[in-house]
Each structure stands twice: as structure tokens, then as C-alpha cells.
CSV table of C-alpha atoms and ligand atoms in Angstrom, one decimal:
chain,number,residue,atom,x,y,z
A,1478,UNK,CA,-1.1,-13.0,-22.0
A,1479,UNK,CA,0.9,-10.2,-20.6
A,1480,UNK,CA,-0.4,-6.7,-20.3
A,1481,UNK,CA,1.3,-3.4,-20.5
A,1482,UNK,CA,0.2,-0.7,-18.0
A,1483,UNK,CA,-0.3,2.9,-19.4
A,1484,UNK,CA,2.9,5.0,-19.3
A,1485,UNK,CA,1.2,7.6,-16.8
A,1486,UNK,CA,1.1,4.9,-14.1
A,1487,UNK,CA,2.9,5.9,-11.0
A,1488,UNK,CA,5.9,3.4,-10.9
A,1489,UNK,CA,6.3,1.8,-7.4
A,1490,UNK,CA,9.5,0.3,-6.2
A,1491,UNK,CA,8.9,-2.3,-3.2
A,1492,UNK,CA,11.5,-2.9,-0.8
A,1493,UNK,CA,11.4,-6.3,1.1
A,1494,UNK,CA,9.1,-9.0,-0.6
A,1495,UNK,CA,8.5,-11.1,2.4
A,1496,UNK,CA,5.0,-11.8,3.5
A,1497,UNK,CA,3.6,-8.4,3.6
A,1498,UNK,CA,5.7,-7.0,0.6
A,1499,UNK,CA,4.7,-9.9,-1.6
A,1500,UNK,CA,1.1,-9.2,-0.8
A,1501,UNK,CA,1.6,-5.5,-1.5
A,1502,UNK,CA,3.0,-6.5,-5.0
A,1503,UNK,CA,0.3,-8.8,-5.9
A,1504,UNK,CA,-2.2,-6.1,-4.8
A,1505,UNK,CA,-0.5,-3.2,-6.9
A,1506,UNK,CA,-0.2,-5.5,-9.8
A,1507,UNK,CA,-3.7,-6.9,-9.9
A,1508,UNK,CA,-6.0,-4.4,-8.2
A,1509,UNK,CA,-4.8,-0.9,-7.7
A,1510,UNK,CA,-5.6,1.6,-10.4
A,1511,UNK,CA,-3.0,4.0,-11.7
A,1512,UNK,CA,0.2,2.3,-10.5
A,1513,UNK,CA,2.6,-0.7,-11.4
A,1514,UNK,CA,5.2,-2.5,-9.7
A,1515,UNK,CA,8.4,-1.4,-11.5
A,1516,UNK,CA,11.1,-2.4,-9.2
A,1517,UNK,CA,11.7,-4.7,-6.3
A,1518,UNK,CA,14.5,-5.5,-4.0
A,1519,UNK,CA,15.0,-8.0,-1.0
A,1520,UNK,CA,18.0,-9.1,1.1
A,1521,UNK,CA,17.6,-12.5,-0.6
A,1522,UNK,CA,18.0,-11.8,-4.4
A,1523,UNK,CA,16.2,-15.0,-5.3
A,1524,UNK,CA,13.2,-14.1,-3.6
A,1525,UNK,CA,13.1,-10.7,-5.4
A,1526,UNK,CA,13.6,-12.5,-8.7
A,1527,UNK,CA,10.6,-14.9,-8.0
A,1528,UNK,CA,8.4,-12.0,-7.1
A,1529,UNK,CA,9.4,-9.8,-10.1
A,1530,UNK,CA,8.6,-12.6,-12.5
A,1531,UNK,CA,5.1,-12.6,-11.8
A,1532,UNK,CA,4.9,-8.8,-12.7
A,1533,UNK,CA,5.4,-7.9,-16.3
A,1534,UNK,CA,7.8,-5.2,-16.7
A,1535,UNK,CA,9.3,-5.4,-13.2
A,1536,UNK,CA,13.0,-5.6,-12.7
A,1537,UNK,CA,15.1,-6.3,-9.6
A,1538,UNK,CA,17.9,-4.4,-8.1
A,1539,UNK,CA,20.7,-5.4,-5.4
A,1540,UNK,CA,19.9,-2.8,-2.7
A,1541,UNK,CA,17.3,-0.4,-1.3
A,1542,UNK,CA,19.5,2.5,-2.1
A,1543,UNK,CA,19.5,1.5,-5.7
A,1544,UNK,CA,15.8,1.1,-5.7
A,1545,UNK,CA,15.2,4.4,-4.1
A,1546,UNK,CA,17.4,6.3,-6.6
A,1547,UNK,CA,16.3,4.4,-9.7
A,1548,UNK,CA,14.8,6.7,-12.3
A,1549,UNK,CA,12.1,4.2,-13.1
A,1550,UNK,CA,10.7,4.5,-9.5
A,1551,UNK,CA,8.1,7.4,-8.6
A,1552,UNK,CA,7.4,6.2,-5.2
A,1553,UNK,CA,8.4,3.6,-2.5
A,1554,UNK,CA,6.5,0.8,-0.5
A,1555,UNK,CA,8.8,-0.2,2.5
A,1556,UNK,CA,8.0,-3.8,3.6
A,1557,UNK,CA,11.4,-4.6,5.1
A,1558,UNK,CA,11.5,-5.4,8.8
A,1559,UNK,CA,11.1,-2.5,11.2
A,1560,UNK,CA,14.6,-2.1,12.1
A,1561,UNK,CA,15.6,-0.8,8.5
A,1562,UNK,CA,12.5,1.5,8.1
A,1563,UNK,CA,14.1,4.7,9.5
A,1564,UNK,CA,17.1,4.5,7.2
A,1565,UNK,CA,15.0,3.7,4.2
A,1566,UNK,CA,12.3,6.3,5.0
A,1567,UNK,CA,14.9,9.0,5.3
A,1568,UNK,CA,16.4,7.9,2.1
A,1569,UNK,CA,13.1,8.3,0.2
A,1570,UNK,CA,12.5,11.6,1.9
A,1571,UNK,CA,16.2,12.9,0.7
A,1572,UNK,CA,15.4,11.7,-2.9
A,1573,UNK,CA,12.0,13.6,-2.6
A,1574,UNK,CA,10.1,10.3,-3.3
A,1575,UNK,CA,6.5,9.7,-1.7
A,1576,UNK,CA,6.9,6.5,0.6
A,1577,UNK,CA,4.4,4.3,2.2
A,1578,UNK,CA,6.1,2.8,5.0
A,1579,UNK,CA,4.8,-0.5,6.6
A,1580,UNK,CA,4.3,-0.1,10.4
A,1581,UNK,CA,6.1,0.5,12.6
A,1582,UNK,CA,7.9,3.8,11.4
A,1583,UNK,CA,10.8,2.7,13.6
A,1584,UNK,CA,11.6,0.5,16.6
A,1585,UNK,CA,12.0,3.4,19.0
A,1586,UNK,CA,10.9,6.9,19.6
A,1587,UNK,CA,14.3,8.5,18.7
A,1588,UNK,CA,14.4,6.9,15.4
A,1589,UNK,CA,11.0,7.6,14.6
A,1590,UNK,CA,11.6,11.3,15.3
A,1591,UNK,CA,14.5,11.2,12.9
A,1592,UNK,CA,12.1,10.5,10.2
A,1593,UNK,CA,9.6,13.3,11.6
A,1594,UNK,CA,12.5,15.9,11.4
A,1595,UNK,CA,13.8,14.5,7.9
A,1596,UNK,CA,10.2,15.0,6.7
A,1597,UNK,CA,9.6,18.3,8.2
A,1598,UNK,CA,12.7,19.7,6.7
A,1599,UNK,CA,11.8,18.5,3.3
A,1600,UNK,CA,8.3,19.7,3.5
A,1601,UNK,CA,9.4,23.1,4.6
A,1602,UNK,CA,11.8,23.0,1.2
A,1603,UNK,CA,8.7,21.8,-1.1
A,1604,UNK,CA,5.7,22.4,0.7
A,1605,UNK,CA,4.5,18.6,0.6
A,1606,UNK,CA,4.8,15.8,3.0
A,1607,UNK,CA,6.2,12.5,1.8
A,1608,UNK,CA,5.5,9.6,4.6
A,1609,UNK,CA,2.3,7.6,4.9
A,1610,UNK,CA,2.6,5.2,7.4
A,1611,UNK,CA,0.6,1.6,7.1
A,1612,UNK,CA,-1.7,1.6,9.9
A,1613,UNK,CA,-4.1,0.2,7.6
A,1614,UNK,CA,-7.0,-0.2,10.0
A,1615,UNK,CA,-7.5,3.4,9.4
A,1616,UNK,CA,-9.0,2.2,6.0
A,1617,UNK,CA,-11.3,-0.4,7.4
A,1618,UNK,CA,-14.9,0.5,6.9
A,1619,UNK,CA,-16.0,-0.6,10.5
A,1620,UNK,CA,-13.3,1.4,11.9
A,1621,UNK,CA,-14.1,4.5,9.9
A,1622,UNK,CA,-17.8,4.1,10.9
A,1623,UNK,CA,-17.1,3.8,14.6
A,1624,UNK,CA,-14.7,6.7,14.4
A,1625,UNK,CA,-17.3,8.9,12.8
A,1626,UNK,CA,-20.0,7.7,15.4
A,1627,UNK,CA,-17.7,8.5,18.2
A,1628,UNK,CA,-16.8,11.9,16.8
A,1629,UNK,CA,-20.7,12.7,16.1
A,1630,UNK,CA,-21.5,11.8,19.8
A,1631,UNK,CA,-23.6,9.1,18.6
A,1632,UNK,CA,-22.5,6.9,21.7
A,1633,UNK,CA,-22.5,9.9,24.0
A,1634,UNK,CA,-19.3,10.4,26.3
A,1635,UNK,CA,-16.9,7.6,25.8
A,1636,UNK,CA,-15.4,6.1,29.0
A,1637,UNK,CA,-13.8,3.0,27.8
A,1638,UNK,CA,-12.4,1.3,24.8
A,1639,UNK,CA,-11.9,-2.4,24.9
A,1640,UNK,CA,-9.6,-3.8,22.3
A,1641,UNK,CA,-8.6,-7.3,21.5
A,1642,UNK,CA,-5.8,-8.5,19.3
A,1643,UNK,CA,-5.2,-12.3,18.9
A,1644,UNK,CA,-3.2,-14.2,16.6
A,1645,UNK,CA,-3.1,-18.0,15.8
A,1646,UNK,CA,0.8,-18.2,16.0
A,1647,UNK,CA,3.9,-16.1,16.0
A,1648,UNK,CA,7.2,-17.1,15.1
A,1649,UNK,CA,9.9,-18.4,17.4
A,1650,UNK,CA,11.7,-15.5,19.3
A,1651,UNK,CA,8.8,-13.3,19.4
A,1652,UNK,CA,9.2,-11.5,22.7
A,1653,UNK,CA,7.2,-9.4,25.1
A,1654,UNK,CA,8.9,-6.3,23.6
A,1655,UNK,CA,7.9,-7.5,20.0
A,1656,UNK,CA,4.4,-7.9,21.2
A,1657,UNK,CA,4.4,-4.3,22.2
A,1658,UNK,CA,6.0,-2.7,19.2
A,1659,UNK,CA,5.0,-5.1,16.4
A,1660,UNK,CA,1.2,-5.9,17.7
A,1661,UNK,CA,0.1,-3.4,20.3
A,1662,UNK,CA,1.2,-0.7,18.0
A,1663,UNK,CA,-1.8,-1.1,15.9
A,1664,UNK,CA,-4.0,-0.6,18.9
A,1665,UNK,CA,-1.9,2.2,20.1
A,1666,UNK,CA,-2.7,4.0,16.8
A,1667,UNK,CA,-6.4,3.1,16.9
A,1668,UNK,CA,-6.5,5.1,20.4
A,1669,UNK,CA,-5.3,8.3,18.6
A,1670,UNK,CA,-7.4,7.5,15.7
A,1671,UNK,CA,-10.8,6.6,17.4
A,1672,UNK,CA,-10.2,9.3,20.1
A,1673,UNK,CA,-8.0,11.9,18.8
A,1674,UNK,CA,-6.6,12.0,22.2
A,1675,UNK,CA,-2.9,11.6,23.3
A,1676,UNK,CA,-2.1,8.5,25.6
A,1677,UNK,CA,-0.4,9.9,28.8
A,1678,UNK,CA,0.2,6.6,30.6
A,1679,UNK,CA,0.4,2.8,30.0
A,1680,UNK,CA,0.2,-0.1,32.5
A,1681,UNK,CA,0.9,-3.7,31.6
A,1682,UNK,CA,-0.9,-6.8,33.6
A,1683,UNK,CA,0.5,-9.9,33.0
A,1684,UNK,CA,-1.8,-12.9,34.0
A,1685,UNK,CA,-0.7,-16.7,33.9
A,1686,UNK,CA,0.7,-17.5,30.6
A,1687,UNK,CA,-1.2,-19.5,28.1
A,1688,UNK,CA,0.0,-22.9,27.3
A,1689,UNK,CA,1.8,-22.1,24.1
A,1690,UNK,CA,4.0,-18.8,25.4
A,1691,UNK,CA,7.6,-19.5,24.7
A,1692,UNK,CA,9.9,-19.5,27.9
A,1693,UNK,CA,9.9,-16.2,29.4
A,1694,UNK,CA,7.0,-14.9,27.1
A,1695,UNK,CA,3.9,-13.3,28.7
A,1696,UNK,CA,1.3,-14.4,26.4
A,1697,UNK,CA,-1.6,-13.4,26.7
A,1698,UNK,CA,-1.0,-9.9,28.3
A,1699,UNK,CA,-3.3,-7.0,29.2
A,1700,UNK,CA,-2.3,-3.4,28.4
A,1701,UNK,CA,-4.3,-0.5,30.0
A,1702,UNK,CA,-3.9,2.9,28.4
A,1703,UNK,CA,-5.0,6.4,30.0
A,1704,UNK,CA,-5.6,9.4,27.7
A,1705,UNK,CA,-5.2,13.0,28.5
A,1706,UNK,CA,-9.0,13.2,28.6
A,1707,UNK,CA,-9.1,10.5,31.4
A,1708,UNK,CA,-10.5,7.7,29.2
A,1709,UNK,CA,-9.3,4.2,29.7
A,1710,UNK,CA,-8.5,1.8,26.9
A,1711,UNK,CA,-7.8,-1.9,27.5
A,1712,UNK,CA,-6.1,-4.0,25.1
A,1713,UNK,CA,-5.9,-7.9,25.4
A,1714,UNK,CA,-3.0,-9.2,23.3
A,1715,UNK,CA,-2.9,-12.9,22.8
A,1716,UNK,CA,-0.7,-13.8,20.0
A,1717,UNK,CA,-0.6,-17.7,20.2
A,1718,UNK,CA,-4.3,-18.7,20.6
A,1719,UNK,CA,-3.6,-21.6,17.9
A,1720,UNK,CA,-7.1,-20.5,16.5
A,1721,UNK,CA,-7.4,-17.7,14.3
A,1722,UNK,CA,-6.7,-13.9,13.9
A,1723,UNK,CA,-9.2,-11.6,15.6
A,1724,UNK,CA,-9.2,-7.9,16.0
A,1725,UNK,CA,-12.2,-6.4,18.0
A,1726,UNK,CA,-13.2,-3.0,19.3
A,1727,UNK,CA,-15.6,-1.9,21.7
A,1728,UNK,CA,-16.6,1.6,22.5
A,1729,UNK,CA,-18.5,2.1,25.7
A,1730,UNK,CA,-20.3,5.4,25.9
A,1731,UNK,CA,-22.9,7.1,28.1
A,1732,UNK,CA,-25.6,6.6,25.5
A,1733,UNK,CA,-24.6,3.5,23.9
A,1734,UNK,CA,-22.0,0.7,23.4
A,1735,UNK,CA,-20.7,-0.4,19.9
A,1736,UNK,CA,-18.8,-3.1,18.8
A,1737,UNK,CA,-16.8,-3.9,15.6
A,1738,UNK,CA,-14.8,-6.9,14.1
A,1739,UNK,CA,-17.2,-9.5,15.1
A,1740,UNK,CA,-17.1,-10.8,11.6
A,1741,UNK,CA,-20.2,-12.9,11.9
A,1742,UNK,CA,-20.4,-13.5,8.2
A,1743,UNK,CA,-23.4,-13.7,5.8
A,1744,UNK,CA,-26.9,-14.1,7.4
A,1745,UNK,CA,-29.3,-16.2,5.1
A,1746,UNK,CA,-32.9,-16.9,5.5
A,1747,UNK,CA,-34.2,-19.7,3.3
A,1748,UNK,CA,-37.2,-22.0,2.9
A,1749,UNK,CA,-34.9,-25.1,3.7
A,1750,UNK,CA,-33.4,-23.5,6.9
A,1751,UNK,CA,-31.7,-20.3,7.4
A,1752,UNK,CA,-27.9,-20.1,8.3
A,1753,UNK,CA,-25.6,-17.6,9.7
A,1754,UNK,CA,-22.0,-17.6,10.5
A,1755,UNK,CA,-18.5,-17.3,8.7
A,1756,UNK,CA,-15.0,-18.4,9.5
A,1757,UNK,CA,-12.3,-16.4,11.5
A,1758,UNK,CA,-9.6,-15.7,9.2
A,1759,UNK,CA,-6.1,-17.4,9.8
A,1760,UNK,CA,-4.1,-14.2,9.7
A,1761,UNK,CA,-4.3,-10.5,8.8
A,1762,UNK,CA,-4.5,-10.6,5.1
A,1763,UNK,CA,-7.9,-11.9,4.5
A,1764,UNK,CA,-9.1,-10.0,7.4
A,1765,UNK,CA,-7.9,-6.5,6.4
A,1766,UNK,CA,-7.5,-7.0,2.6
A,1767,UNK,CA,-10.1,-4.2,1.9
A,1768,UNK,CA,-8.4,-1.9,4.1
A,1769,UNK,CA,-4.9,-2.7,2.6
A,1770,UNK,CA,-6.4,-2.1,-0.8
A,1771,UNK,CA,-8.1,1.0,0.2
A,1772,UNK,CA,-4.8,2.3,1.8
A,1773,UNK,CA,-2.6,1.7,-1.2
A,1774,UNK,CA,-5.4,3.1,-3.6
A,1775,UNK,CA,-5.7,6.3,-1.5
A,1776,UNK,CA,-1.9,6.5,-1.4
A,1777,UNK,CA,-1.6,6.2,-5.3
A,1778,UNK,CA,-4.4,8.8,-5.7
A,1779,UNK,CA,-2.6,11.2,-3.3
A,1780,UNK,CA,0.6,11.0,-5.3
A,1781,UNK,CA,-1.3,11.3,-8.6
A,1782,UNK,CA,-2.9,14.7,-7.2
A,1783,UNK,CA,0.4,16.0,-5.8
A,1784,UNK,CA,-0.7,15.8,-2.1
A,1785,UNK,CA,1.6,12.8,-1.6
A,1786,UNK,CA,-0.2,11.6,1.6
A,1787,UNK,CA,-4.0,10.5,1.6
A,1788,UNK,CA,-6.3,12.3,4.1
A,1789,UNK,CA,-7.1,9.3,6.2
A,1790,UNK,CA,-3.6,7.9,6.2
A,1791,UNK,CA,-1.5,7.8,9.3
A,1792,UNK,CA,1.7,10.0,9.1
A,1793,UNK,CA,5.1,10.0,10.3
A,1794,UNK,CA,3.9,12.0,13.5
A,1795,UNK,CA,1.4,9.3,14.2
A,1796,UNK,CA,4.4,6.8,13.8
A,1797,UNK,CA,6.2,8.9,16.3
A,1798,UNK,CA,3.5,9.0,18.8
A,1799,UNK,CA,3.0,5.3,18.6
A,1800,UNK,CA,6.6,4.7,19.3
A,1801,UNK,CA,6.6,7.0,22.1
A,1802,UNK,CA,3.6,5.0,23.6
A,1803,UNK,CA,5.2,1.9,22.9
A,1804,UNK,CA,8.3,3.0,24.8
A,1805,UNK,CA,6.2,3.6,28.0
A,1806,UNK,CA,4.5,0.1,27.6
A,1807,UNK,CA,7.9,-1.4,27.1
A,1808,UNK,CA,8.8,0.1,30.5
A,1809,UNK,CA,5.5,-1.0,32.0
A,1810,UNK,CA,6.4,-4.5,31.2
A,1811,UNK,CA,8.7,-4.5,34.4
A,1812,UNK,CA,7.2,-1.4,36.2
A,1813,UNK,CA,4.2,-1.1,38.9
A,1814,UNK,CA,1.4,1.0,37.8
A,1815,UNK,CA,1.2,3.4,35.0
A,1816,UNK,CA,4.3,4.5,33.2
A,1817,UNK,CA,4.1,8.1,31.7
A,1818,UNK,CA,4.3,8.6,28.1
A,1819,UNK,CA,6.9,11.3,27.2
A,1820,UNK,CA,6.6,12.8,23.6
A,1821,UNK,CA,8.8,15.6,22.2
A,1822,UNK,CA,7.2,18.7,20.5
A,1823,UNK,CA,6.0,18.5,16.9
A,1824,UNK,CA,8.8,20.1,14.9
B,791,NAD,N1,0.2,-3.5,8.4
B,791,NAD,C1,0.2,-4.9,9.0
B,791,NAD,O1,-1.0,-5.3,9.2
B,791,NAD,C2,1.3,-5.6,8.7
B,791,NAD,C3,1.2,-7.0,8.9
B,791,NAD,C4,2.3,-7.9,8.7
B,791,NAD,C5,3.6,-7.1,8.6
B,791,NAD,N2,3.5,-5.8,8.6
B,791,NAD,C6,4.9,-5.0,8.6
B,791,NAD,O2,5.5,-5.4,7.3
B,791,NAD,C7,6.8,-5.4,7.4
B,791,NAD,C8,7.4,-6.6,7.0
B,791,NAD,O3,6.9,-7.8,7.7
B,791,NAD,P1,6.8,-9.3,7.0
B,791,NAD,O4,5.7,-9.9,8.0
B,791,NAD,O5,6.6,-9.2,5.6
B,791,NAD,O6,8.2,-9.9,7.2
B,791,NAD,P2,9.0,-10.8,6.3
B,791,NAD,O7,10.1,-11.4,7.2
B,791,NAD,O8,7.9,-11.9,5.7
B,791,NAD,O9,9.3,-10.1,5.3
B,791,NAD,C9,10.5,-9.1,5.2
B,791,NAD,C10,11.3,-9.3,4.1
B,791,NAD,O10,12.4,-8.1,4.0
B,791,NAD,C11,13.5,-8.7,3.5
B,791,NAD,N3,14.7,-7.8,4.0
B,791,NAD,C12,15.4,-8.0,5.2
B,791,NAD,N4,16.1,-7.0,5.3
B,791,NAD,C13,15.9,-6.1,4.3
B,791,NAD,C14,16.7,-5.1,3.9
B,791,NAD,N5,17.7,-4.4,4.5
B,791,NAD,N6,16.2,-4.5,2.8
B,791,NAD,C15,15.2,-5.1,2.0
B,791,NAD,N7,14.7,-6.0,2.3
B,791,NAD,C16,15.1,-6.8,3.4
B,791,NAD,C17,13.6,-10.0,4.1
B,791,NAD,O11,14.5,-10.9,3.3
B,791,NAD,C18,12.1,-10.4,3.7
B,791,NAD,O12,11.9,-11.1,2.5
B,791,NAD,C19,7.2,-5.2,9.0
B,791,NAD,O13,7.5,-4.0,9.3
B,791,NAD,C20,6.0,-5.6,9.8
B,791,NAD,O14,5.7,-5.0,10.8
B,791,NAD,C21,2.6,-5.1,8.7
């Protein structure tokens, strides 16, 4: 049986229906209220056709440009590879359509700044922002609780954040630079989110590579960040553990230490013997499913109320700061000590 969505639903166009884009299409079609997927496009037309066939009323167009211009698209979700995000996000801004762009905003700070400038010009003309950035961890319940605890001073003065980001596998060709711009970028945004502070320097420490590191790849690697308030953040990146997906955060304060991301699962006490424990998810989709859902639902609600960008969402400026910090981390891969982060002023 097919269902027809109400005419008032926000009509979303999805660019790129690979792993993440297909997941977002399913999410919008099945779980998000007030929206439907109207149009999809992908570099591979047959892939787009296959995904569109699973959504009643969804059609396929050949190019991102066509999708952005389409009259039956009110808002755009970009899930193409990061190297296309700059041009596709700017095209959405030029068309005055709200866009949820998957991370990263761009593959370097210069391109990210181009998006920030385009959005600032559009905002000056219309009074509203256009770009939400897919740092979905901001919508994770534990993330929000920890941020609130830090902001309320519940842990006292924070000295350290210890972050961990582990993947079971990465695709062949995943380089050190991609580990920084694709993986560590989430932690870079987490620093801004948890502490509300600017990262001023980055150091990278490279231990003996693990057994599954590709030729020339440094996996695991340890990144150290220093903020403008003198706090230190450690980030262990290990992207080929061959086990599962783990994202953990520990905040070390003068009054207490809080840890999130343990995912110990359900605890049951029972006459026949209690149990505890769950499973480590294979990848980010099950781990952050609630956060993705909350992110997209908040985006749709913001479009519906005319504000376009949800209060909790990362913005193009957050994407620029992350890219500027990743640039310093990239340089730190081959430099001694801390490399300074340089960021341009906000337009
Ligand atoms: N927020 C998160 O946790 C998270 C997780 C995974 C991926 N991502 C991001 O989502 C984006 C997509 O990643 P993915 O893992 O789905 O990659 P993917 O390779 O599985 O999918 C990308 C899709 O885009 C298509 N494509 C390529 N060039 C295109 C173009 N110019 N226009 C339209 N489509 C094009 C490809 O054919 C492919 O189907 C990346 O930016 C990635 O960093 C975010």
C-alpha cells in the first residue's frame, strides 16, 4: 500500500544517495514528520533510480544543479563526497533554499570560507541563514547532557577532554589527511561544542602503526589540541580496529570526571540471574541513529517555522572553524610540536 504525504510537507531533494544519502532518504521517508523526499540525484543514475523507487512520489534528475533549481524542491540535503560540497552548498544559497550539508562543509578552509561568505551575503539580503551542517553529534543526548553539565560548572574547571574515535575498517586509499578531514573533524567540532572555545594549536603524535594500517598510513594517531583558554584535548583516532565503531568522550574537571559513549547497554536484574552488556555497533549509523533523526527533524522544523537553521545545529561558520583547525592538524602531521590555527574573521 502506498501513502500520499500531505501537500504541506517540506519537499526535500537529496544529492548523493550512497551510504549516508540513502540512510537519510529512508529516515525522511519513514520517520521524519513534515517532510518527504521529492527528488534525488546521484553521479550514478541507476543508484538514484533504485533509491527513488523505494519512496512513493520521488523522482530522479540527472544533475545536482537541476535538483537545486527544481520547483518541487523546497530544501536540499547534500550527501555527496566532501569535494563537491562547496559548489553545491553555494548553489543552494544562490537559489535561496535551506540546505543541510553533510560534514565536512568543504575540504579546505578557503572553500569553506567561500560558503560562509555566500551565506552571509544572502542573509544580509533576506534576513535568514541557509546552511545547517551535519555535525550530528550535537544532537546526541549524551553529548547534550555533557555540554550542559560543563556549561553549568557541574564538573568544576575543565582541564582536559579525552576523545576517542574508532572505526572497524576504512575503505582502501584512506590517507592520513582523510583521517584528519573526514574523521577527526567530528572531534574538532566537538571541542567547539563542549567548550565553546577556539582551538589555537594542534599537535599530532604518531605511534607505531597498527597491523591493518595501509602502506604509509599512520593508524592509530593521537591529536592534541590546545584551546584559547589553555585546555588540552586528546583525540585518539584508530580507524582500522577490525572490531567496531566507538566514539567516547571524557571530560576531566576539578570537581568531577564525566564519561559518555560507553554504551554498556541494558542492565537487567532477574530471579534467574541478572545480565548487563550490549553490542558495539559496526558503524556510525546504528550508533548515532537517534542523533541523525533528531538533527533532520530539527532542520525540517526550522524550515517550517522560517528560521531555516535549528538552534542546536552546526552552521557554516562551525564548518569553517573545523576546516581551519583540520588544516593545522594536516600540517602538524609532518611538523614538530604545536601548529597554530589561523582563522579569518567572521564576515
Ligand atoms: N555525519 C556523519 O556521521 C557521516 C557519516 C558518513 C558520511 N558522512 C558524509 O556524507 C558524505 C557522503 O558520504 P558517504 O559515506 O555516503 O559516501 P558514499 O561514497 O557512500 O556516497 C556518496 C554518493 O555520492 C555520489 N556522488 C559522487 N559525486 C557526486 C556528485 N557530484 N553529485 C551527486 N552525487 C555524487 C556517489 O555516486 C555516491 O553514491 C560525505 O561528505 C561524508 O563525509 C557523514
